[in-house]
Amino acid sequence: MNRFSLEQVERAISRKPEPAPDFEVMWNAIEEEVGKRRGVLPSAAKRSSATRKWVPAAASAAVFLVVAVPVFAAINPNWDFWGRSGVNNAIQHGFGEPLNLSARQSGATMKLHGVVTDGEQMDVLFTMQVPGLPEYDAVDFESVSLSDSKGKGAEPYVLVQRDETKDTLKGMFELQDELQKSKQSMHLDASNLVFFQYDDQPLAGDIAEGSTLAPSPSAGDYAAVTIQSIVRKNDQLTIRYALTSPLEDPGNLDPHLVITSGSQTYQSVSRAVLPPDGNDLLCQSTFTIPEQAWKGAKLHLTYLQEVKRVAGTWAFDFNADGNKASEAIYSKPLAANDEQTANINYNLKQLIITPLQIKVPYRAASDDWTQGVRHFNKVSLQLGDRRIEGGDYHTGVYEKVPFKEYLNEGYLRFESPTWFKDWSGEPMKLLFSDLEITKRDLSKHWYDLAAPTPAEQQVQMNLDGRKVTFTYYLKGSQLVVKSSSEDPTFKGVSQSVLRVNGKGVLPDYAPSPPSSGPFTKVETYSNIPDGAVLQLNPGIYMLLEPDQTAGVVIN
C-alpha cells in the first residue's frame, strides 16, 4: 500500500528530485565494497544488507509520467497534475486508448477514462466520486492489482488528488509498460479506499541523547522514542532517534518528530528513515530552530491515523494498445565528445522523445576520486526559447572494467511541453549547474592525533582551499570524530579514515540521510587500543562549486 500526503507530493514534484543513488546512506556501503575490490581498507564494522526508507508513493510516481488520452476533452477533470505538461500534451495529440467504464461500491463510483503507454510506463486514469469526501492528509487503496489476460500482474503506484468537482478524486494507476507494441486485455482491481489525517502525540521525558520518551497519552502504534543523537550547527538541529512499535511496517504511517516552543511549531526541513536499528525504526530529522527556542522546546510524535474507509473492490476489464505512443517516438544517437564528457562526467548515449517525455540515457565516465568525481545537481533543457527543468535518474551500474570498475548509469528526463511532427530541426541544449565534486586521496591529508581524552581536541585541515575542523574525544570506549566547516562550498565529510598503529580502519557503520547543503558529520571508532598511534584522514569528502556550469548541444 502506498500512502502519501498531498503537501509532501507537491513539494516533491515542485523541486528537482535528488538522484536516488547519491544518498549519503549508500556512500558507506559503496566505500566498503570499493575498498574490498581495490584492496585499500578492510571494514571494521558489519554492514546492513537492507535499507528501509519511507518514500511517499506519489513522490515515487512523480519521477515518471502522468498521461492521458484525447477523448478527455469532454471530461471535467484537468489531467495536468501539478502543472506537469506531459499530461495535456498527450491529451491533445491523441496518444492513448479512451475508456468509459464505471463501477460502484459502498456508494462510491470509480470511472476509468483511459490508458496510455510510451514503452516505459503504463498509466490508467480514473476519477472517483465519494459522497461525504473528508478532509485528509493522505489517501490510498489498501490494494491495487493490474493483470493481463495470462494472469501476469503487478501492483501499480497510485497517484491521487482532490478534483475541483465536489466529492471527487482524480488520479492514475501507474506501472511499468508491459505492452510495448502489443494489444492486450487487462484486468484492474482496486480495493478499500482509506483516508488518513496526521495525529499529534506530545512526548513525555527529558530531551537528551540516550533518553527514551513516551507518547502522552499512550499511543498504541508507537510505544517509545529513543534519542540517539542531537547535533546542532548554527540554527540547524539534527535529531536521530529510534521508534519502538508493534507494527509490522512502522514506517508506513509516516511517523516523524515535530518541535514546539511557546506558540511556535517547527516542522522538519528534511527527514529520512534509515536502515533499521535492530527491531526499531531508525529515523533522522533536521530542523531550523534558534538555540534560544530549543532551550524551552517540546517534542511531539506525528503520524497518520485512519479517519474514513470506503470498503469494496472496484473491478474493471479493458483493452490496451501499446502502439500509439511507440509509433511517434523520435530518437537519435549522440556523438561522443571527449571534452564535454570530461566536463559533465557523463557519456550521453541517445536522445529519445515521446509525446510524454524527453530522455537522454547516459553512463558515468569516471570515478577517479583522487582527481574528483564531478556531478551536476541541476539539469535543464533549452528547447528553442523554452527552458524546462529536468531530473537525473539513476537506474543501476555498469561494468566499465571487468571485476574492477563499476560506474553509474541512468537518464536525464524532461517533460514534453509540446509536440512536433518532425523534431530533427528543433534546437535543444542541455544546461548543467550546481556542481558537486566528491574526492578521496589516501596518499595525503594524514594528520597526527594527540592521545584522545574525554575533553575535546581539534585538528585543522586544508582541503582544496577549504578549512575543515575535526573535533575528536573519547565517549566511553569509543572515539568520536566530528567534522565541519564554515566554508559554504565545503559540503561535508562522507566517511573518514583512521590509521591505528599504521593500519587503516573505517568508522562504525552509521547511516546518514541525503543532504543538499553543508552538514556536520559525526562518526565513531570502536576498539581503539590504549596508547595507539593515531592518524586521521578526511576520506571521502564533497565540495560545492555552485557557480560552475556546462552546456551540451544535443539537437
Coordinates of C-alpha atoms in Angstrom, one line a residue:
M1 CA 0.0 0.0 0.0
N2 CA 1.4 3.4 -0.9
R3 CA 0.5 6.3 1.3
F4 CA 1.4 9.9 0.8
S5 CA 0.4 13.4 1.9
L6 CA -0.5 15.9 -0.8
E7 CA 1.8 18.5 0.8
Q8 CA 4.7 16.1 0.5
V9 CA 3.8 15.2 -3.0
E10 CA 3.6 18.8 -4.2
R11 CA 6.9 19.6 -2.6
A12 CA 8.5 16.5 -4.2
I13 CA 7.1 17.4 -7.6
S14 CA 7.9 21.1 -7.5
R15 CA 11.6 20.6 -6.9
K16 CA 14.1 18.6 -8.8
P17 CA 14.2 15.2 -7.2
E18 CA 17.5 14.2 -5.7
P19 CA 19.2 11.3 -7.5
A20 CA 18.3 8.2 -5.6
P21 CA 21.8 6.6 -5.7
D22 CA 23.7 9.6 -4.4
F23 CA 22.3 9.3 -0.8
E24 CA 24.9 9.5 2.0
V25 CA 23.4 6.3 3.2
M26 CA 24.8 4.5 0.2
W27 CA 28.2 6.0 0.2
N28 CA 29.1 4.0 3.3
A29 CA 28.2 0.7 1.6
I30 CA 29.9 1.8 -1.6
E31 CA 33.0 2.8 0.2
E32 CA 33.3 -0.6 1.8
E33 CA 32.7 -2.5 -1.4
V34 CA 35.2 -0.4 -3.4
G35 CA 37.7 -0.8 -0.6
K36 CA 37.4 -4.5 -0.8
R37 CA 37.8 -4.6 -4.6
R38 CA 40.7 -2.2 -4.6
G39 CA 42.3 -3.8 -1.5
V40 CA 42.6 -0.4 0.2
L41 CA 40.9 -0.8 3.5
P42 CA 39.1 -3.5 5.4
S43 CA 35.9 -2.6 7.1
A44 CA 35.8 -2.9 10.9
A45 CA 32.1 -2.8 11.0
K46 CA 29.3 -5.1 9.7
R47 CA 27.1 -3.7 7.1
S48 CA 23.3 -3.9 7.0
S49 CA 22.1 -5.7 3.9
A50 CA 18.8 -4.0 3.8
T51 CA 17.7 -0.3 3.6
R52 CA 14.4 0.9 4.8
K53 CA 13.3 4.3 3.7
W54 CA 9.8 5.8 3.8
V55 CA 9.1 7.5 0.4
P56 CA 5.7 9.0 -0.4
A57 CA 4.2 6.8 -3.2
A58 CA 3.2 9.8 -5.3
A59 CA 6.7 11.2 -5.0
S60 CA 8.0 7.9 -6.4
A61 CA 5.4 8.1 -9.2
A62 CA 6.2 11.7 -9.9
V63 CA 9.6 10.8 -11.3
F64 CA 7.7 9.1 -14.1
L65 CA 4.9 10.4 -16.3
V66 CA 1.3 11.3 -15.9
V67 CA -0.5 10.8 -19.2
A68 CA -3.9 11.0 -20.8
V69 CA -5.9 10.4 -24.0
P70 CA -7.8 12.8 -26.4
V71 CA -11.3 11.7 -25.6
F72 CA -10.9 13.5 -22.3
A73 CA -11.8 16.8 -23.9
A74 CA -15.4 16.3 -22.7
I75 CA -14.4 15.2 -19.2
N76 CA -14.3 17.7 -16.3
P77 CA -11.0 16.8 -14.6
N78 CA -7.9 18.7 -15.7
W79 CA -5.3 16.0 -16.1
D80 CA -2.4 18.4 -15.9
F81 CA -1.3 17.1 -12.5
W82 CA 0.6 19.7 -10.5
G83 CA 1.4 21.7 -13.8
R84 CA 3.1 18.8 -15.5
S85 CA 2.8 19.5 -19.2
G86 CA 3.2 15.9 -20.3
V87 CA -0.4 15.2 -19.4
N88 CA -2.2 17.7 -21.5
N89 CA 0.3 17.2 -24.3
A90 CA -0.7 13.6 -24.6
I91 CA -4.4 14.5 -24.4
Q92 CA -4.1 17.0 -27.3
H93 CA -2.2 14.7 -29.6
G94 CA -4.2 11.5 -29.4
F95 CA -1.8 9.1 -27.9
G96 CA -3.8 6.6 -25.8
E97 CA -6.8 4.3 -25.6
P98 CA -10.0 6.0 -24.4
L99 CA -12.1 4.2 -21.8
N100 CA -15.6 4.9 -20.4
L101 CA -16.1 2.3 -17.6
S102 CA -17.6 2.7 -14.2
A103 CA -18.1 0.6 -11.1
R104 CA -19.9 1.3 -7.8
Q105 CA -19.2 0.1 -4.3
S106 CA -20.4 1.4 -0.9
G107 CA -21.9 4.4 -2.6
A108 CA -18.6 5.4 -4.3
T109 CA -18.3 5.3 -8.1
M110 CA -15.0 4.8 -9.8
K111 CA -14.7 5.7 -13.5
L112 CA -11.8 4.7 -15.9
H113 CA -11.2 7.3 -18.6
G114 CA -8.2 6.0 -20.5
V115 CA -4.9 4.1 -20.7
V116 CA -1.7 5.1 -22.4
T117 CA 1.8 3.7 -22.7
D118 CA 5.1 5.0 -24.0
G119 CA 7.2 1.9 -23.9
E120 CA 8.4 2.8 -20.4
Q121 CA 5.2 3.4 -18.3
M122 CA 1.6 2.3 -18.5
D123 CA -0.9 4.8 -16.9
V124 CA -4.6 4.3 -16.3
L125 CA -6.5 7.4 -15.4
F126 CA -9.6 7.4 -13.2
T127 CA -11.9 9.6 -11.2
M128 CA -13.8 8.6 -8.1
Q129 CA -16.9 10.2 -6.6
V130 CA -17.0 9.7 -2.8
P131 CA -20.1 11.2 -1.1
G132 CA -19.0 13.0 2.1
L133 CA -15.4 13.2 0.9
P134 CA -13.5 14.1 4.1
E135 CA -10.6 16.4 4.8
Y136 CA -7.4 14.3 4.6
D137 CA -3.6 14.4 4.6
A138 CA -3.2 11.1 2.7
V139 CA -5.4 8.7 0.8
D140 CA -4.8 5.3 -0.8
F141 CA -6.2 2.0 -1.7
E142 CA -5.4 -1.0 0.5
S143 CA -4.5 -3.0 -2.5
V144 CA -4.4 -2.4 -6.3
S145 CA -3.5 -5.0 -8.9
L146 CA -3.4 -4.8 -12.7
S147 CA -3.0 -8.1 -14.7
D148 CA -3.0 -9.2 -18.3
S149 CA -5.0 -12.0 -20.0
K150 CA -2.4 -14.5 -19.0
G151 CA -2.8 -13.6 -15.3
K152 CA 0.6 -11.8 -15.1
G153 CA 0.0 -9.0 -12.6
A154 CA 1.7 -6.1 -10.9
E155 CA 0.9 -3.6 -8.1
P156 CA 0.9 -0.1 -9.7
Y157 CA 1.8 3.2 -8.0
V158 CA -1.3 5.2 -7.0
L159 CA -1.3 9.0 -7.5
V160 CA -4.5 10.8 -6.3
Q161 CA -5.6 14.4 -5.7
R162 CA -8.8 16.2 -4.9
D163 CA -10.6 17.4 -8.0
E164 CA -12.4 20.7 -8.3
T165 CA -15.7 18.8 -8.6
K166 CA -17.4 18.3 -5.3
D167 CA -16.7 15.0 -3.6
T168 CA -14.5 13.8 -6.4
L169 CA -10.9 12.5 -6.6
K170 CA -8.9 12.2 -9.7
G171 CA -5.8 10.1 -10.2
M172 CA -3.9 7.4 -12.0
F173 CA -2.5 3.9 -11.6
E174 CA 1.0 3.6 -13.0
L175 CA 3.3 0.7 -13.6
Q176 CA 6.0 -0.5 -16.0
D177 CA 4.8 -0.8 -19.5
E178 CA 4.4 -4.5 -20.3
L179 CA 2.5 -3.9 -23.5
Q180 CA 5.3 -2.4 -25.5
K181 CA 3.8 -2.5 -29.1
S182 CA 1.2 -5.1 -28.4
K183 CA -2.5 -5.1 -27.7
Q184 CA -3.8 -6.9 -24.6
S185 CA -6.8 -7.4 -22.4
M186 CA -6.3 -6.1 -18.9
H187 CA -8.0 -6.6 -15.5
L188 CA -7.8 -4.0 -12.7
D189 CA -8.9 -4.5 -9.1
A190 CA -8.8 -1.6 -6.6
S191 CA -9.9 -2.4 -3.0
N192 CA -10.8 -0.4 0.1
L193 CA -10.2 3.3 -0.2
V194 CA -8.7 4.7 3.0
F195 CA -8.3 8.3 4.1
F196 CA -5.8 9.4 6.8
Q197 CA -5.0 12.5 8.8
Y198 CA -1.9 13.3 10.9
D199 CA -2.3 12.8 14.7
D200 CA -0.1 14.7 17.1
Q201 CA 1.2 13.0 20.3
P202 CA 3.3 15.0 22.9
L203 CA 6.3 13.1 24.1
A204 CA 6.9 12.9 27.9
G205 CA 10.5 12.8 29.2
D206 CA 13.9 14.6 29.1
I207 CA 15.2 15.6 25.7
A208 CA 18.7 14.4 25.7
E209 CA 21.0 11.9 24.0
G210 CA 20.2 8.4 25.2
S211 CA 16.8 9.3 26.8
T212 CA 13.6 7.4 26.0
L213 CA 10.4 9.5 25.6
A214 CA 6.8 8.1 25.6
P215 CA 3.8 9.4 23.8
S216 CA 1.3 11.0 26.1
P217 CA -1.4 9.9 26.1
S218 CA -0.1 6.4 25.2
A219 CA -0.2 5.7 21.5
G220 CA -0.8 2.0 20.7
D221 CA 1.0 2.2 17.3
Y222 CA 4.3 3.7 18.8
A223 CA 5.5 2.8 22.3
A224 CA 8.6 4.9 22.7
V225 CA 11.1 7.3 21.0
T226 CA 14.7 6.8 21.9
I227 CA 17.0 9.7 21.1
Q228 CA 20.4 8.6 19.7
S229 CA 22.0 11.9 19.0
I230 CA 21.3 15.6 18.8
V231 CA 23.7 17.7 16.7
R232 CA 23.5 21.5 16.2
K233 CA 25.2 23.6 13.6
N234 CA 24.2 27.3 13.8
D235 CA 20.4 27.2 13.6
Q236 CA 20.3 23.7 12.1
L237 CA 19.4 21.0 14.6
T238 CA 19.5 17.3 13.6
I239 CA 17.9 14.6 15.8
R240 CA 18.5 10.9 15.2
Y241 CA 16.0 8.6 17.0
A242 CA 14.7 5.1 17.1
L243 CA 11.0 4.3 17.2
T244 CA 9.7 1.3 19.1
S245 CA 6.5 -0.1 17.5
P246 CA 4.5 -3.3 17.4
L247 CA 3.5 -2.6 13.8
E248 CA 4.8 -4.9 11.1
D249 CA 5.8 -1.9 9.0
P250 CA 6.0 1.1 11.4
G251 CA 7.3 3.5 8.7
N252 CA 4.1 3.0 6.7
L253 CA 2.3 5.7 8.8
D254 CA 5.0 8.3 8.2
P255 CA 5.9 8.8 11.8
H256 CA 8.1 11.9 12.4
L257 CA 9.1 14.5 15.1
V258 CA 7.7 18.0 15.4
I259 CA 9.1 20.6 17.8
T260 CA 7.0 23.2 19.7
S261 CA 8.4 26.1 21.6
G262 CA 6.0 28.5 23.1
S263 CA 3.4 29.2 20.5
Q264 CA 5.7 28.3 17.6
T265 CA 5.7 25.0 15.8
Y266 CA 8.8 23.8 13.9
Q267 CA 8.4 21.2 11.2
S268 CA 11.5 19.4 9.9
V269 CA 13.2 20.8 6.8
S270 CA 14.4 17.3 5.9
R271 CA 13.8 13.8 7.3
A272 CA 14.5 10.3 6.4
V273 CA 14.1 6.7 7.5
L274 CA 17.4 5.0 7.8
P275 CA 18.4 1.3 7.6
P276 CA 16.9 -0.5 10.6
D277 CA 18.4 -0.5 14.1
G278 CA 17.5 -4.0 15.4
N279 CA 13.7 -4.2 15.6
D280 CA 13.3 -0.4 15.9
L281 CA 12.7 2.1 13.1
L282 CA 15.7 4.4 12.8
C283 CA 14.9 8.0 11.7
Q284 CA 16.6 11.3 11.4
S285 CA 15.0 14.8 11.2
T286 CA 16.7 18.2 10.7
F287 CA 15.0 21.4 11.9
T288 CA 15.8 25.1 11.6
I289 CA 15.3 26.4 15.1
P290 CA 17.1 29.1 17.1
E291 CA 19.1 28.0 20.1
Q292 CA 17.1 30.1 22.4
A293 CA 13.8 28.5 21.2
W294 CA 15.3 25.0 21.5
K295 CA 16.0 25.6 25.3
G296 CA 12.3 25.5 26.1
A297 CA 11.2 23.2 23.3
K298 CA 9.0 20.1 23.5
L299 CA 8.9 17.1 21.1
H300 CA 5.8 15.6 19.5
L301 CA 5.4 12.5 17.5
T302 CA 3.2 12.9 14.5
Y303 CA 1.9 10.0 12.3
L304 CA -1.0 9.1 10.1
Q305 CA -4.3 7.7 11.5
E306 CA -7.2 6.4 9.6
V307 CA -10.3 8.8 9.5
K308 CA -12.5 7.2 6.8
R309 CA -12.7 3.9 4.9
V310 CA -14.8 3.1 1.8
A311 CA -15.0 -0.7 1.6
G312 CA -15.3 -2.6 -1.6
T313 CA -13.4 -3.7 -4.7
W314 CA -13.8 -1.8 -7.9
A315 CA -13.1 -4.2 -10.8
F316 CA -12.6 -3.5 -14.5
D317 CA -11.8 -5.3 -17.7
F318 CA -10.5 -3.3 -20.7
N319 CA -8.2 -3.4 -23.7
A320 CA -5.0 -1.5 -24.0
D321 CA -2.9 -0.7 -27.1
G322 CA 0.8 -0.1 -26.9
N323 CA 1.2 1.0 -30.5
K324 CA 0.1 4.6 -30.5
A325 CA 2.8 6.3 -28.5
S326 CA 5.6 4.0 -29.7
E327 CA 4.9 4.9 -33.3
A328 CA 5.6 8.5 -32.6
I329 CA 8.9 8.1 -30.8
Y330 CA 11.8 10.2 -32.2
S331 CA 15.4 9.1 -31.4
K332 CA 18.9 9.8 -32.5
P333 CA 22.4 8.7 -31.3
L334 CA 24.5 11.4 -29.7
A335 CA 28.1 11.7 -30.9
A336 CA 30.9 11.3 -28.4
N337 CA 32.8 14.4 -27.3
D338 CA 35.7 13.9 -25.0
E339 CA 35.9 17.4 -23.7
Q340 CA 32.2 17.5 -22.9
T341 CA 32.3 14.1 -21.3
A342 CA 35.2 15.1 -19.0
N343 CA 33.3 18.3 -18.0
I344 CA 29.9 16.7 -17.1
N345 CA 31.3 13.2 -16.3
Y346 CA 28.6 11.6 -18.5
N347 CA 28.8 9.7 -21.8
L348 CA 25.5 10.8 -23.3
K349 CA 24.2 7.9 -25.4
Q350 CA 21.0 8.9 -27.2
L351 CA 18.2 11.5 -27.4
I352 CA 14.7 9.9 -27.1
I353 CA 11.5 11.9 -27.5
T354 CA 8.0 10.5 -26.9
P355 CA 4.7 12.5 -26.7
L356 CA 5.1 12.3 -22.9
Q357 CA 8.8 12.9 -22.1
I358 CA 12.3 13.7 -23.4
K359 CA 15.0 11.4 -22.2
V360 CA 18.8 11.3 -22.5
P361 CA 20.3 8.0 -21.3
Y362 CA 23.9 8.2 -20.0
R363 CA 26.7 6.3 -18.5
A364 CA 29.1 7.9 -16.0
A365 CA 32.6 8.4 -17.4
S366 CA 34.9 8.3 -14.4
D367 CA 35.0 7.5 -10.7
D368 CA 38.6 8.8 -10.1
W369 CA 38.1 10.1 -6.5
T370 CA 41.7 11.3 -6.4
Q371 CA 41.0 13.8 -9.2
G372 CA 37.4 14.3 -8.1
V373 CA 34.2 12.8 -9.3
R374 CA 32.1 15.5 -10.9
H375 CA 28.3 15.6 -10.6
F376 CA 25.9 18.5 -11.5
N377 CA 22.9 18.5 -9.2
K378 CA 20.7 20.5 -11.5
V379 CA 20.0 20.0 -15.2
S380 CA 17.6 21.8 -17.6
L381 CA 16.8 21.6 -21.3
Q382 CA 16.7 24.6 -23.5
L383 CA 14.2 23.8 -26.2
G384 CA 14.0 26.8 -28.6
D385 CA 13.1 29.7 -26.3
R386 CA 11.7 27.4 -23.6
R387 CA 13.7 26.3 -20.6
I388 CA 12.5 23.0 -19.0
E389 CA 13.7 21.9 -15.6
G390 CA 14.6 18.2 -15.5
G391 CA 15.8 15.4 -13.3
D392 CA 18.7 13.0 -13.2
Y393 CA 17.5 9.4 -12.5
H394 CA 19.9 6.6 -11.6
T395 CA 18.9 3.1 -12.9
G396 CA 21.9 0.9 -11.9
V397 CA 25.6 0.4 -12.6
Y398 CA 27.6 -1.0 -15.5
E399 CA 30.9 -2.8 -15.6
K400 CA 33.4 -0.5 -17.3
V401 CA 36.4 -2.6 -16.4
P402 CA 35.5 -6.3 -15.7
F403 CA 35.7 -7.1 -11.9
K404 CA 37.3 -3.8 -11.2
E405 CA 35.4 -0.6 -12.2
Y406 CA 31.6 -0.2 -11.8
L407 CA 30.0 3.1 -12.7
N408 CA 26.5 4.6 -12.5
E409 CA 24.1 4.7 -15.4
G410 CA 20.8 6.3 -15.8
Y411 CA 19.0 9.0 -17.8
L412 CA 18.1 12.7 -17.8
R413 CA 14.4 13.3 -18.1
F414 CA 12.2 16.3 -19.0
E415 CA 8.5 16.9 -19.6
S416 CA 7.5 17.2 -23.2
P417 CA 5.9 20.7 -23.3
T418 CA 4.8 20.4 -26.9
W419 CA 4.9 18.1 -29.8
F420 CA 6.4 18.4 -33.3
K421 CA 5.8 16.0 -36.1
D422 CA 9.5 16.5 -37.0
W423 CA 11.9 17.1 -34.1
S424 CA 15.1 16.9 -36.2
G425 CA 15.2 20.7 -36.7
E426 CA 14.4 21.8 -33.2
P427 CA 17.4 23.3 -31.3
M428 CA 18.0 21.6 -28.0
K429 CA 20.7 22.1 -25.4
L430 CA 21.3 20.6 -22.0
L431 CA 22.3 23.1 -19.3
F432 CA 24.1 21.7 -16.2
S433 CA 24.6 23.7 -12.9
D434 CA 25.3 23.4 -9.2
L435 CA 28.4 21.3 -9.4
E436 CA 29.4 18.9 -6.6
I437 CA 32.8 17.2 -6.6
T438 CA 33.5 14.1 -4.5
K439 CA 37.1 13.4 -3.6
R440 CA 39.3 10.9 -1.6
D441 CA 43.1 10.7 -1.7
L442 CA 44.7 8.4 0.8
S443 CA 48.2 9.4 -0.4
K444 CA 48.0 12.7 1.5
H445 CA 45.9 14.5 4.1
W446 CA 47.1 12.4 7.0
Y447 CA 47.1 14.3 10.4
D448 CA 48.6 13.1 13.7
L449 CA 46.2 12.9 16.6
A450 CA 47.2 13.5 20.2
A451 CA 46.2 10.9 22.7
P452 CA 42.4 11.2 22.9
T453 CA 40.7 12.1 26.2
P454 CA 37.1 12.9 27.2
A455 CA 38.0 16.5 26.6
E456 CA 37.6 17.8 23.1
Q457 CA 40.7 18.3 20.9
Q458 CA 40.9 19.6 17.4
V459 CA 42.9 19.4 14.2
Q460 CA 42.5 21.8 11.3
M461 CA 42.7 20.5 7.7
N462 CA 43.0 22.4 4.5
L463 CA 41.1 20.5 1.8
D464 CA 41.2 22.1 -1.7
G465 CA 41.4 25.5 -0.2
R466 CA 38.6 24.9 2.4
K467 CA 39.4 25.0 6.1
V468 CA 37.8 22.0 7.9
T469 CA 37.8 21.4 11.6
F470 CA 37.9 17.8 13.0
T471 CA 37.0 17.6 16.7
Y472 CA 37.7 14.4 18.5
Y473 CA 37.2 13.0 22.0
L474 CA 36.5 9.8 24.0
K475 CA 33.0 8.8 24.8
G476 CA 33.2 5.7 26.9
S477 CA 35.2 3.2 24.9
Q478 CA 34.5 5.0 21.6
L479 CA 36.5 7.7 19.8
V480 CA 34.1 10.3 18.4
V481 CA 35.1 12.4 15.4
K482 CA 33.1 15.4 14.3
S483 CA 33.9 17.3 11.1
S484 CA 32.5 20.6 9.9
S485 CA 33.5 23.8 8.1
E486 CA 32.3 27.4 8.0
D487 CA 33.1 27.5 4.2
P488 CA 29.8 27.2 2.4
T489 CA 31.5 25.5 -0.5
F490 CA 32.6 22.5 1.7
K491 CA 29.6 20.2 1.8
G492 CA 30.9 17.7 4.3
V493 CA 32.8 14.5 5.0
S494 CA 31.1 11.3 4.0
Q495 CA 33.4 8.8 5.6
S496 CA 36.8 9.5 7.3
V497 CA 39.6 7.0 7.7
L498 CA 41.7 6.4 10.8
R499 CA 45.2 4.8 11.0
V500 CA 45.6 2.8 14.2
N501 CA 49.3 1.8 14.6
G502 CA 49.7 2.1 10.8
K503 CA 46.6 0.1 9.9
G504 CA 43.7 1.8 8.2
V505 CA 40.2 1.3 9.7
L506 CA 36.8 2.8 8.8
P507 CA 34.3 4.3 11.3
D508 CA 31.4 2.3 12.8
Y509 CA 28.5 1.9 10.4
A510 CA 26.1 4.8 11.0
P511 CA 23.8 5.6 8.0
S512 CA 23.0 9.2 7.2
P513 CA 20.2 10.7 5.1
P514 CA 20.9 12.8 2.0
S515 CA 21.9 16.4 2.4
S516 CA 21.7 19.1 -0.2
G517 CA 24.0 21.5 1.6
P518 CA 26.8 21.7 4.1
F519 CA 26.5 19.4 7.1
T520 CA 28.3 18.3 10.3
K521 CA 29.4 14.7 10.3
V522 CA 29.6 12.7 13.5
E523 CA 31.5 9.4 13.4
T524 CA 32.6 6.8 16.0
Y525 CA 35.5 4.4 16.0
S526 CA 35.4 1.4 18.4
N527 CA 38.0 -0.8 20.0
I528 CA 40.9 1.7 19.8
P529 CA 43.8 0.3 21.8
D530 CA 45.2 2.5 24.7
G531 CA 48.3 4.3 23.6
A532 CA 47.8 3.6 19.9
V533 CA 49.4 5.9 17.4
L534 CA 46.6 7.6 15.5
Q535 CA 46.4 9.4 12.2
L536 CA 43.2 10.8 10.7
N537 CA 42.4 11.2 7.0
P538 CA 39.2 13.0 5.8
G539 CA 38.4 10.0 3.5
I540 CA 35.5 10.8 1.2
Y541 CA 34.5 14.5 1.2
M542 CA 32.3 16.6 -1.0
L543 CA 33.0 20.1 -2.4
L544 CA 30.4 22.5 -3.9
E545 CA 31.0 24.7 -6.9
P546 CA 27.7 26.5 -7.3
D547 CA 28.9 28.9 -10.0
Q548 CA 30.3 26.3 -12.4
T549 CA 28.0 25.4 -15.3
A550 CA 28.2 23.4 -18.5
G551 CA 26.2 23.2 -21.8
V552 CA 25.8 20.4 -24.3
V553 CA 24.0 20.8 -27.6
I554 CA 22.1 17.6 -28.4
N555 CA 19.9 18.6 -31.4

